[in-house]
Coordinates of C-alpha atoms in Angstrom, one line a residue:
X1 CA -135.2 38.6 93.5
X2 CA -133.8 37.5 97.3
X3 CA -131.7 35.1 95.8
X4 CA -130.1 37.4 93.3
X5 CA -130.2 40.3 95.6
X6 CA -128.2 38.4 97.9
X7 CA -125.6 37.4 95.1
X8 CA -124.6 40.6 93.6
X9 CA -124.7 41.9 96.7
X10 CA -121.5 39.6 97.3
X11 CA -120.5 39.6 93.9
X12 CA -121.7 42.9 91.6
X13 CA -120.7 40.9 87.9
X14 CA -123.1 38.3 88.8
X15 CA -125.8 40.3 87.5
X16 CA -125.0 38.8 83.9
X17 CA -126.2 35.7 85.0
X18 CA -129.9 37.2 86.5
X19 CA -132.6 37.5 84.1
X20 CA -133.5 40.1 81.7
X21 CA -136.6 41.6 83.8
X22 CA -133.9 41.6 87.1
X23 CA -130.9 43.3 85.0
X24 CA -133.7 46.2 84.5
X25 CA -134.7 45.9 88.3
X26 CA -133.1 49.5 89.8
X27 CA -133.0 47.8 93.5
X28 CA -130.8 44.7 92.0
X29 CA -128.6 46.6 89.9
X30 CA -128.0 49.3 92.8
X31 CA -127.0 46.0 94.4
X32 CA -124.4 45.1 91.9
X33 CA -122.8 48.3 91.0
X34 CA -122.2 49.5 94.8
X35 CA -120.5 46.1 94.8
X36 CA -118.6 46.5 91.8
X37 CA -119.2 49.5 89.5
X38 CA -118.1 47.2 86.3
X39 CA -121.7 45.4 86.5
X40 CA -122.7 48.6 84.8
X41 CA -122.5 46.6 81.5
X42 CA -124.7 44.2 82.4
X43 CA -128.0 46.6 83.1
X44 CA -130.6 47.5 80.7
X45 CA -129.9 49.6 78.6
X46 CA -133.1 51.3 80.0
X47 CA -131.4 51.6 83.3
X48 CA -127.8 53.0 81.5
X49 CA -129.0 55.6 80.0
X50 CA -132.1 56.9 82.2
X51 CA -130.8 56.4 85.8
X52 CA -128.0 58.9 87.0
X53 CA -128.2 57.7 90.6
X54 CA -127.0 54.1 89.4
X55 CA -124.3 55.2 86.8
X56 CA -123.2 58.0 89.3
X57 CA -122.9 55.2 91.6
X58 CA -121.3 52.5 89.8
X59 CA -118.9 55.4 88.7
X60 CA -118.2 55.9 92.3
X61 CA -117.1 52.5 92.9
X62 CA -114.9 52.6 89.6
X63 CA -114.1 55.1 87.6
X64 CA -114.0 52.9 84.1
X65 CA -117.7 51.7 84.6
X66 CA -117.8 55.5 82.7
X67 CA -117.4 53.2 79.4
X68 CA -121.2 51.5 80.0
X69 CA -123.2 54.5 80.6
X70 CA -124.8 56.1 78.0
X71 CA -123.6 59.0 75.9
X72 CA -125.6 61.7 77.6
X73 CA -124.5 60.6 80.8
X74 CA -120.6 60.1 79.7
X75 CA -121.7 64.2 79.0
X76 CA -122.9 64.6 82.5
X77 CA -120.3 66.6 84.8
X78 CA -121.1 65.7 88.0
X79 CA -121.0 61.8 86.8
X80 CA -117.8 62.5 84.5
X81 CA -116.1 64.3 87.6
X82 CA -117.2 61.3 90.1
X83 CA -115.3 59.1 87.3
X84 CA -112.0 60.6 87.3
X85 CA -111.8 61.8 91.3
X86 CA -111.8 57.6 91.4
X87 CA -109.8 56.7 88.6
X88 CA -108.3 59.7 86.2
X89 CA -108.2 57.4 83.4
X90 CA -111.6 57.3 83.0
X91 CA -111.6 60.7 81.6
X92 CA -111.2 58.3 78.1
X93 CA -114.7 57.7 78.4
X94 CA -115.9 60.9 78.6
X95 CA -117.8 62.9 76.1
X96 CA -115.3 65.1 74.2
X97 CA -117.1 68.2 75.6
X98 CA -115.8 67.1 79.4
X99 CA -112.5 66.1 78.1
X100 CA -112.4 69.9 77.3
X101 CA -113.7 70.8 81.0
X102 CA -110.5 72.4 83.1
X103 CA -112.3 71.3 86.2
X104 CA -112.9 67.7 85.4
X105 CA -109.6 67.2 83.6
X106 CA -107.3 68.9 86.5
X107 CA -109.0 66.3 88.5
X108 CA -108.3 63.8 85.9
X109 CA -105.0 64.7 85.9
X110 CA -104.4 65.0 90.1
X111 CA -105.7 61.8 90.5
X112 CA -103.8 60.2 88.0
X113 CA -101.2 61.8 85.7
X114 CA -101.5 59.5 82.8
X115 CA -104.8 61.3 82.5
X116 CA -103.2 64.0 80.4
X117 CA -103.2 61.7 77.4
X118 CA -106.8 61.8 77.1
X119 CA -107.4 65.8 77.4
X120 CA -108.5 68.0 74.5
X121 CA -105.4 69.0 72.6
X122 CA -106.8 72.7 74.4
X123 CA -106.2 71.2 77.5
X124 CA -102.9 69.4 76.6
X125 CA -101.4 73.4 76.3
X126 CA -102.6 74.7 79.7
X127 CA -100.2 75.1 81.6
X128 CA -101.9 74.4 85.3
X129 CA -103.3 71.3 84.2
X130 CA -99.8 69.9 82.6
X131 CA -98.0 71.2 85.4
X132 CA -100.2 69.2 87.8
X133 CA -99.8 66.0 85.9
X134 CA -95.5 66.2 84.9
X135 CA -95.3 67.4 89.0
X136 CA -96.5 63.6 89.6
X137 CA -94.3 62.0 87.2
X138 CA -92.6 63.8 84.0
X139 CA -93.5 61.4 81.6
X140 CA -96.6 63.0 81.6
X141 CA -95.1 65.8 79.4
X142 CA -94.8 63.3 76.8
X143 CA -99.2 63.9 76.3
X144 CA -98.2 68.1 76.9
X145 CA -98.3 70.3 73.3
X146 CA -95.0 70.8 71.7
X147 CA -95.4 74.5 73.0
X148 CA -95.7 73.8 76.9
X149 CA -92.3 70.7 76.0
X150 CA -90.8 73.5 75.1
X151 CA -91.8 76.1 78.4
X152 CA -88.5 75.6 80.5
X153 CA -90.9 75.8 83.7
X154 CA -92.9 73.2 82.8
X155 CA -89.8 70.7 81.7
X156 CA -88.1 72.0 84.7
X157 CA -91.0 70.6 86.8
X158 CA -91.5 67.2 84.5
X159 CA -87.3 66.6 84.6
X160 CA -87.4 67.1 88.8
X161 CA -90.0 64.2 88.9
X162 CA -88.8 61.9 86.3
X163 CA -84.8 62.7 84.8
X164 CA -86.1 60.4 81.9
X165 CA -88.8 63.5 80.8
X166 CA -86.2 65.3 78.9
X167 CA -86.4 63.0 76.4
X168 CA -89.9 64.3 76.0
X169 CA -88.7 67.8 76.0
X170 CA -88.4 70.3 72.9
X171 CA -84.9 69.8 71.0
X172 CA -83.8 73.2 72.1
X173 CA -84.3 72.8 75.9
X174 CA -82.8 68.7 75.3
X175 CA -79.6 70.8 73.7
X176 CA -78.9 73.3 76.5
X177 CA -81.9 75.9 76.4
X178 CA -82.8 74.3 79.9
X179 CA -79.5 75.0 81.6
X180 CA -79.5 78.3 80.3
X181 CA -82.7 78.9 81.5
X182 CA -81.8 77.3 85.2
X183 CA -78.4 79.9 85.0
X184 CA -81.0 82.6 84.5
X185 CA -83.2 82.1 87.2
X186 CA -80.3 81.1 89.1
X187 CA -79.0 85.1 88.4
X188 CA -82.0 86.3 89.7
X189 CA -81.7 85.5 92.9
X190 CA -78.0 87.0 93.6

């Protein structure tokens, strides 16, 4: 166990290459996943889908190890929200229960805006969670619900990150409605 200890302590992914018995070993595959959370795969199942300390910290290290643990942990919040606060993208390994979770998809969504394409459809019409994600980049509206393309606030936001978001905007706020709606707010303030 030295000998392997000492190699996925260099290199986590070397794990595939250790034995059966040492892929089921918590110690060695701590090891390997603090190293490089990806080595998640190459645990025992045993290990995947019992141990929370070991996905949590594979997670931890990277975000998409989310796709090896098992389905009750991919269910697990405080695993799930580790997950995404490293790499929002691994919210498309989640369970579809947390992909419904404001919490863990707003920090989805802050950490990485592309994020937004893996919400619940729920999620894709709230308001404070699109608005987080088109506020980094305004392609992200593209993943909003056709109501919220068609909310002049939020395509306001989306256009003032990214010009090329209108295109993902509602036909009525591409053909004027979002001009008219900047005149209007414009008005309110003279």
């Amino acid at each position: 166990p030295t000998i392997v200890l000492a190699a996925v302590s260099q290199s986590g992914r070397t794990i595939d290459h250790a034995s059966a018995e040492l892929q089921n070993d918590p110690t060695i595959v701590l090891a390997a996943v603090n190293q490089n959370g990806c080595a998640l795969q190459y645990a025992s199942v045993e290990l995947k889908r019992h141990d929370p300390t070991i996905v949590l910290a594979a997670v931890s290290q990277s975000g998409f190890a989310l796709q090896y643990a098992s389905a009750e942990l991919k269910n697990d919040s405080s695993i799930v929200l580790a997950a995404v606060s490293q790499n929002g993208c691994a919210l498309q390994y989640a369970s579809a229960e947390r992909k419904n979770d404001p919490t863990i998809v707003l920090a989805a969504v802050s950490q990485n805006w592309r994020a937004l394409e893996y919400a619940s459809a729920e999620l894709q019409n709230d308001p404070t969670i699109v608005l987080a994600a088109v506020s980094q980049n305004g392609d992200a509206l593209s993943y909003a619900s056709a109501e919220l393309q068609n909310d002049p606030t939020i395509v306001l936001a989306a256009v003032s990150t990214n010009g090329r978001a209108l295109e993902h905007a509602s036909a009525e706020l591409q053909n004027g409605g979002l001009v008219a709606h900047i005149r209007s707010t414009l008005k309110k303030f003279n």
